[in-house]
Short mmCIF file of C-alpha atoms in Angstrom, two decimals:
data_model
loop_
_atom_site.label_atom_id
_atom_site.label_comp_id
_atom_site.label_asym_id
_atom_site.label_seq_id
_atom_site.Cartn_x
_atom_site.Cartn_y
_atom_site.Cartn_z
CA UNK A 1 131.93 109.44 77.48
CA UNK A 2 135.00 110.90 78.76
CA UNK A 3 138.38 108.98 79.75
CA UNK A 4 137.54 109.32 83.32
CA UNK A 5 134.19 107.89 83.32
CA UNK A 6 135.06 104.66 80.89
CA UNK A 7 138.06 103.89 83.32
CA UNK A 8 135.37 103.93 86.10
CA UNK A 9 132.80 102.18 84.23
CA UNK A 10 135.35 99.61 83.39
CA UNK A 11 136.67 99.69 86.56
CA UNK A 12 132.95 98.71 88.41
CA UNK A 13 132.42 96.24 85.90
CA UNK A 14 135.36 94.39 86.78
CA UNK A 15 134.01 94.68 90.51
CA UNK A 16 130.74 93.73 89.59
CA UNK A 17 131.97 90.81 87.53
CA UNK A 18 133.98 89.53 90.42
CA UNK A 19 130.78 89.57 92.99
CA UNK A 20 128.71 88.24 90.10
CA UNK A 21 130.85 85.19 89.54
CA UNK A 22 130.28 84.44 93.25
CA UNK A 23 126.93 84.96 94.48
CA UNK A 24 124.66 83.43 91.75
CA UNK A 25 120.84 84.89 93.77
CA UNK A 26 122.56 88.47 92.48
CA UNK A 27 123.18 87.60 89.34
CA UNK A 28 119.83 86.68 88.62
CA UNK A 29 118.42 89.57 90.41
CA UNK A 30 120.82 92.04 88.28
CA UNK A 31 119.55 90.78 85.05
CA UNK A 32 115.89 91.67 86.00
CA UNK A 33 117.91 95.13 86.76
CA UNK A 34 119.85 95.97 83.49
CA UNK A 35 117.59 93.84 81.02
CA UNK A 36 120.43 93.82 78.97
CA UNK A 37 121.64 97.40 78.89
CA UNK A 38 124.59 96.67 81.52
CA UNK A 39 126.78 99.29 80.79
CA UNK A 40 123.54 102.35 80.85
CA UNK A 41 122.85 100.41 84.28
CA UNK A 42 125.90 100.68 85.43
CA UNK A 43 126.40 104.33 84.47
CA UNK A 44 123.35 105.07 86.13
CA UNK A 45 124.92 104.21 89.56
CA UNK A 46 127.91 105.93 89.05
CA UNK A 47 126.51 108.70 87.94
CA UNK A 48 124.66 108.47 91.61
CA UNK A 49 127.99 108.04 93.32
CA UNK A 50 130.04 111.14 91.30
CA UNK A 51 131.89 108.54 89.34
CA UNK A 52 133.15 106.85 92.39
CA UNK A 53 133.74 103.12 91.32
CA UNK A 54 133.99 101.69 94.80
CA UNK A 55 130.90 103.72 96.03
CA UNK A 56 129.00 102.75 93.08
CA UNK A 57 129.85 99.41 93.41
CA UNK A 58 128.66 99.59 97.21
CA UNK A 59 125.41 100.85 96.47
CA UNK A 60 124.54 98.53 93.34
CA UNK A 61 125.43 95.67 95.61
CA UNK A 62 123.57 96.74 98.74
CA UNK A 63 120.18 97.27 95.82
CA UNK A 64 120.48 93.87 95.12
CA UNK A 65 120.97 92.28 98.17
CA UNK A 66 117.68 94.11 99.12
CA UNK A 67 116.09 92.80 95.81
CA UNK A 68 117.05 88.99 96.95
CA UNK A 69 116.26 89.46 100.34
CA UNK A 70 112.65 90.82 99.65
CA UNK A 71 111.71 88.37 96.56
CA UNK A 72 111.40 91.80 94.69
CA UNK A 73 111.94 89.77 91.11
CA UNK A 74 108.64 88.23 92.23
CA UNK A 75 106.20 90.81 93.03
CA UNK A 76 104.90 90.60 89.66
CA UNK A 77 103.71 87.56 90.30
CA UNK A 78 101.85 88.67 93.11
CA UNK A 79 98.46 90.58 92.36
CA UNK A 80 96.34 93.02 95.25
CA UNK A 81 92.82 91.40 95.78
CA UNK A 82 90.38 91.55 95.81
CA UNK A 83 89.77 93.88 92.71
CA UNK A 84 88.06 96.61 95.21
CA UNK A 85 90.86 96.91 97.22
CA UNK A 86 93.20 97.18 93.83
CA UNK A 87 90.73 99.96 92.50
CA UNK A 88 90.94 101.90 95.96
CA UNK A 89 94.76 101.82 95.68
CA UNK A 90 94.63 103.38 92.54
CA UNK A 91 91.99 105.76 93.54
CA UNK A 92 94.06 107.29 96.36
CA UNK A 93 97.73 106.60 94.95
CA UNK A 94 97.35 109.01 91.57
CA UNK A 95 99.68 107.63 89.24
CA UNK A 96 99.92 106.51 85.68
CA UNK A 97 101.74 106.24 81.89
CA UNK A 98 100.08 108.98 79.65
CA UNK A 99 101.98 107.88 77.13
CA UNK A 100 105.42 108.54 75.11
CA UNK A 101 108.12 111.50 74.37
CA UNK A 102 108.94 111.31 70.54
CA UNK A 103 112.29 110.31 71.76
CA UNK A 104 110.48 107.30 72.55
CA UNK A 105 110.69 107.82 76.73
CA UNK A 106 107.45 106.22 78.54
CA UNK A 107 106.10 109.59 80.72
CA UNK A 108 104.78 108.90 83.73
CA UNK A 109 102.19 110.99 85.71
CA UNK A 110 102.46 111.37 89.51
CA UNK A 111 99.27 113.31 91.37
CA UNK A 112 101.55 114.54 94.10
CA UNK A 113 99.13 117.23 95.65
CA UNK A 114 95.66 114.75 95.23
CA UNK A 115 96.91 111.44 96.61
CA UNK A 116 95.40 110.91 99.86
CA UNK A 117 97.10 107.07 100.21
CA UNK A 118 93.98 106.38 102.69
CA UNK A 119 92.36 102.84 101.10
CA UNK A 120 94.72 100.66 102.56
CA UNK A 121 97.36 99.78 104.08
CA UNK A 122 101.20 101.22 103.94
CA UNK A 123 102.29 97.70 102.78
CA UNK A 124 99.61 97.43 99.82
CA UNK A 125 100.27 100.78 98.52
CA UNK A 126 104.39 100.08 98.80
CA UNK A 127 103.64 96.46 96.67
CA UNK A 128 101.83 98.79 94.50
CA UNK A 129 104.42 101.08 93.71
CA UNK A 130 107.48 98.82 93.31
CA UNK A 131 104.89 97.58 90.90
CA UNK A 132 104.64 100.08 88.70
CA UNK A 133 108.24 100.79 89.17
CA UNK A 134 109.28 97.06 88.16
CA UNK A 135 106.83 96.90 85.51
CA UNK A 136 108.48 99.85 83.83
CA UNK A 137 111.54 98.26 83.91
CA UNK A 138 110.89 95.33 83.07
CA UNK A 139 108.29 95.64 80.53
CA UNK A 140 107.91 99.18 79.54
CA UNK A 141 111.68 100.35 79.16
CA UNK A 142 112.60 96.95 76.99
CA UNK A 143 109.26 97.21 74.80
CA UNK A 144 110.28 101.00 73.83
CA UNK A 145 114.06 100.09 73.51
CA UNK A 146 113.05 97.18 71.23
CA UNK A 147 111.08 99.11 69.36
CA UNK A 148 113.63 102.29 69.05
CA UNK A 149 116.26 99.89 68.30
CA UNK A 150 118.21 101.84 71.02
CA UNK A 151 118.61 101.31 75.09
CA UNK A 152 116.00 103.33 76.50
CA UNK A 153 116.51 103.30 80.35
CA UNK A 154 114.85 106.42 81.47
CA UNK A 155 111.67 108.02 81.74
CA UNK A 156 109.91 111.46 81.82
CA UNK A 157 107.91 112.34 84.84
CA UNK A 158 104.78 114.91 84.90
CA UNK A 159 104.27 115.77 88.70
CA UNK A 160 100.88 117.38 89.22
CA UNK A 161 100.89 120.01 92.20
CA UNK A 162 97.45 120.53 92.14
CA UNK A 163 95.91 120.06 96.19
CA UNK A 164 99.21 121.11 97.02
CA UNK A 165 98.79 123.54 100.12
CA UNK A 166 101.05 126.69 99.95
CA UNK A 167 102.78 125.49 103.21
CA UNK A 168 104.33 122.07 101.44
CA UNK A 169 105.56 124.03 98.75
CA UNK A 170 107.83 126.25 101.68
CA UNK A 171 109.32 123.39 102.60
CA UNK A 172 110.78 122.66 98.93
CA UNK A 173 113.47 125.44 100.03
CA UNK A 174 114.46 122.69 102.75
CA UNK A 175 115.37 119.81 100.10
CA UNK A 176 116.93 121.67 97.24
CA UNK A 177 119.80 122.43 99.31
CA UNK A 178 120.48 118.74 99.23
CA UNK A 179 119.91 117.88 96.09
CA UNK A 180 122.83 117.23 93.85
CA UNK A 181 123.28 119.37 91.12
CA UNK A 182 123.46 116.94 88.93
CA UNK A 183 119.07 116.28 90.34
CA UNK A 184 118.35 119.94 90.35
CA UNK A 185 119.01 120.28 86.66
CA UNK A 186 115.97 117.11 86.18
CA UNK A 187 113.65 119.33 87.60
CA UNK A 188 111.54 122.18 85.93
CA UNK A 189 108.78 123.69 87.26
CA UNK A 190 106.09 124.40 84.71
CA UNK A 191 103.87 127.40 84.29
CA UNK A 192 99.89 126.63 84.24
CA UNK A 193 99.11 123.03 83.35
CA UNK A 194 102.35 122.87 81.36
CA UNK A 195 101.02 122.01 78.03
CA UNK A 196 103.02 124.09 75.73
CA UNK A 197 106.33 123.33 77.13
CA UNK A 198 105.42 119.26 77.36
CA UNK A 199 104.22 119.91 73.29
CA UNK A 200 108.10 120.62 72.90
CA UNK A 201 108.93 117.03 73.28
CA UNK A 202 105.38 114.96 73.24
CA UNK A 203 102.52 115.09 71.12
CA UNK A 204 99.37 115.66 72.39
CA UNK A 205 97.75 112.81 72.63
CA UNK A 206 100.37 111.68 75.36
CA UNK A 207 99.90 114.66 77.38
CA UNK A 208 98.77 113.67 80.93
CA UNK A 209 95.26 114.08 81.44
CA UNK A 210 95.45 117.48 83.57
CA UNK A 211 97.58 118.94 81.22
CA UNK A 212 95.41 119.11 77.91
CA UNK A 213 93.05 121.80 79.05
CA UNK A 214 93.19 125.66 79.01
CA UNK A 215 94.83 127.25 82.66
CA UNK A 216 96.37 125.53 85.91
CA UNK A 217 94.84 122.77 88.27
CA UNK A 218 93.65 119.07 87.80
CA UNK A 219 91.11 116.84 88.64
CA UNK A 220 91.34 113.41 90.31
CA UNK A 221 89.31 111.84 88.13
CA UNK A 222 88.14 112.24 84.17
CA UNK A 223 84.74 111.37 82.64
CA UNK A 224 86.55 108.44 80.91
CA UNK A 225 88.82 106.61 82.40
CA UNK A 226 90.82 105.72 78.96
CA UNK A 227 91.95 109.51 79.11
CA UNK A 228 92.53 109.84 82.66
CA UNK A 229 95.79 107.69 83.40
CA UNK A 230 95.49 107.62 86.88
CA UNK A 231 92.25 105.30 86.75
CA UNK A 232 92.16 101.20 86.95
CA UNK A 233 90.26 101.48 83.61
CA UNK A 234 93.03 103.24 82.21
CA UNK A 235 94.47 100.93 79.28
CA UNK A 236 98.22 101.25 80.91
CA UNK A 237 96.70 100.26 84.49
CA UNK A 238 94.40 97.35 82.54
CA UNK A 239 97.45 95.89 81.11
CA UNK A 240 99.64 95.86 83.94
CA UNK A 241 97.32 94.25 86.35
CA UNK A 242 96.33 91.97 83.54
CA UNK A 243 100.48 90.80 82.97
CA UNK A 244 100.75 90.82 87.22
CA UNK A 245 97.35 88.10 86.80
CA UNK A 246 98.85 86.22 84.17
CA UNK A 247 102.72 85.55 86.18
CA UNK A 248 100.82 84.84 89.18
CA UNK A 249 98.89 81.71 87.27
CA UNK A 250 102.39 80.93 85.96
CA UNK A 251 104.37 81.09 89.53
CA UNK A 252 101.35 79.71 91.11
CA UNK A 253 102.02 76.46 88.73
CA UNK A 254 104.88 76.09 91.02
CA UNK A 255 104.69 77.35 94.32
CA UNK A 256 101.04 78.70 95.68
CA UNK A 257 100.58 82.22 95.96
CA UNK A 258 100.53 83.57 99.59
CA UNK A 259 97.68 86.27 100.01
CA UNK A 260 97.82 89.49 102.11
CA UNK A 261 100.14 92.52 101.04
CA UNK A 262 103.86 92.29 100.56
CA UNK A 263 106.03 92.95 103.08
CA UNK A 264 109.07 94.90 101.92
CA UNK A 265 112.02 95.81 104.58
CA UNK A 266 113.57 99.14 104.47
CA UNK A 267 117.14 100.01 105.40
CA UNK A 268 118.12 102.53 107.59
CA UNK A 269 119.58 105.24 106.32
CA UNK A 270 124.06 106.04 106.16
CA UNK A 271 125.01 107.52 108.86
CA UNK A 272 126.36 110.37 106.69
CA UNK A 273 122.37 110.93 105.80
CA UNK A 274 120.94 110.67 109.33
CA UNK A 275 121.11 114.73 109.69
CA UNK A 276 119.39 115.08 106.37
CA UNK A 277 116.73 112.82 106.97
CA UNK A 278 115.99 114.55 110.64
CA UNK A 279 116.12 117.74 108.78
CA UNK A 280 112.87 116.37 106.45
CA UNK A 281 111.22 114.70 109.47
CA UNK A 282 111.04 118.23 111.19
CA UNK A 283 109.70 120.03 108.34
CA UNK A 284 107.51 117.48 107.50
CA UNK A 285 105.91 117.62 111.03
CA UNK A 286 105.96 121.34 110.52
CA UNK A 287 103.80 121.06 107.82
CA UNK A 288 101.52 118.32 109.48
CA UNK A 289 100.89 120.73 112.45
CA UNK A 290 100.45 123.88 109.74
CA UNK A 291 97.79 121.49 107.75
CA UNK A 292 96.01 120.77 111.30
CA UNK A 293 95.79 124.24 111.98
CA UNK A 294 94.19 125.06 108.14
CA UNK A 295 97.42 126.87 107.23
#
């Protein structure tokens, strides 16, 4: 790490220590946040904010806020039921942990193209997803640190275009322009299925499902449902709903457990990203209108 970046990592931990010290709700939430790797945490957001201190600061603040403000360090306390509504969700949202890099990073599949998001509604499939999301954070992320003896706070993640009409992939030309750099050089697009280059840095047995045959494309689902990671009867999707089952018997111990899907507000967006997101709202009807016309 370079001299500029430790004086602004120093610099937004004495900012964060300050707002810490004062609101107690954010220090609780911002434990459930770093899990003990503060300082990868923290260079996270200021690597999202160009090494700006004060902006970093801003945004890790406004993340938490959200976090106390929409009981997000409960949700995994709060399962989807009944178990047919959980196994439509997970039907229709195509997502999943294959496995592990042999750096020891959890890789994540996401069936971009296939995912039809049509079992429920927008609130159960937004629970399910910080899900997942807190799960891996939580869970997942200290469970391969601990047992790597080294912070692991990232991921890998195998996007599957298959379903993907020609039309949506025009649009990509829309967002790279605003992607950072810094994003652009995450991203690599994969020839076929992508096997050989993912054999570079996993081994095969943690290769997403559609990625261990011969040629390009995918399937929604697998003959078994151990292989296929996107299914409930996958043994990553088993254990997670299992740990969500078990903290809800433990938080409902205390307080009873509400049913119906969990409400989580949205903020708007800066004003500095109001063009950009009416930019993506055009194209996106673009390509709703293309779709209705079989483009």
């Amino acid at each position: 790490m370079g001299l500029v970046s430790q004086d602004a990592l120093n610099q937004l931990q004495a900012l964060m220590d300050q707002v810490l010290l004062e609101e107690e709700p954010l220090q609780r939430t911002f434990q459930n946040v770093h899990q003990g790797c503060v300082a990868e945490t923290l260079t996270r957001f200021l690597k999202a904010r160009e090494w700006n201190a004060t902006k970093a600061h801003k945004m890790i603040v406004d993340c938490l806020k959200w976090r106390v403000q929409n009981e997000i360090d409960n949700i995994l306390s709060k399962p989807i039921i009944p178990t047919d509504l959980y196994r439509g969700i997970r039907d229709s949202q195509l997502i999943g942990l294959s496995g592990y890099s042999r750096e020891g990073l959890p890789v994540f599949a996401i069936g971009v193209g296939l995912s039809t998001f049509d079992k429920a509604s927008v609130h159960y499939y937004v629970q399910s997803h910080i899900q997942i999301n807190e799960y891996r954070d939580r869970v997942i992320l200290p469970s391969a640190s601990k047992k790597h003896e080294r912070p692991i706070t990232t991921c890998v993640k195998v996007l599957d275009m298959t379903g993907l009409k020609l039309s949506a992939l025009n649009q990509i030309k829309v967002v790279k322009p605003l992607l950072q750099e810094r994003t652009r050089r995450k991203v690599q697009v994969l020839q076929g299925c992508g096997r050989d280059e993912l054999l570079k840095i996993m081994d095969y047995t943690s290769l997403p499902h559609f990625c261990r045959r011969e040629g390009s494309g995918s399937s929604r689902h697998s003959e078994n449902g151990n292989e296929n990671c996107y299914s409930v009867d996958h043994p990553f999707h088993k254990q997670l709903y299992n740990y969500i089952k078990e903290q809800s018997r433990i938080h409902e111990a205390v307080e009873p457990i509400k049913q119906g899907s969990f409400h989580v507000d949205f903020p708007e967006p800066p004003a500095e990203k109001a063009e950009i997101v009416k930019t993506l709202e055009s194209e996106l009807h673009k390509f709703k209108i293309s779709n209705e016309n079989g483009d």
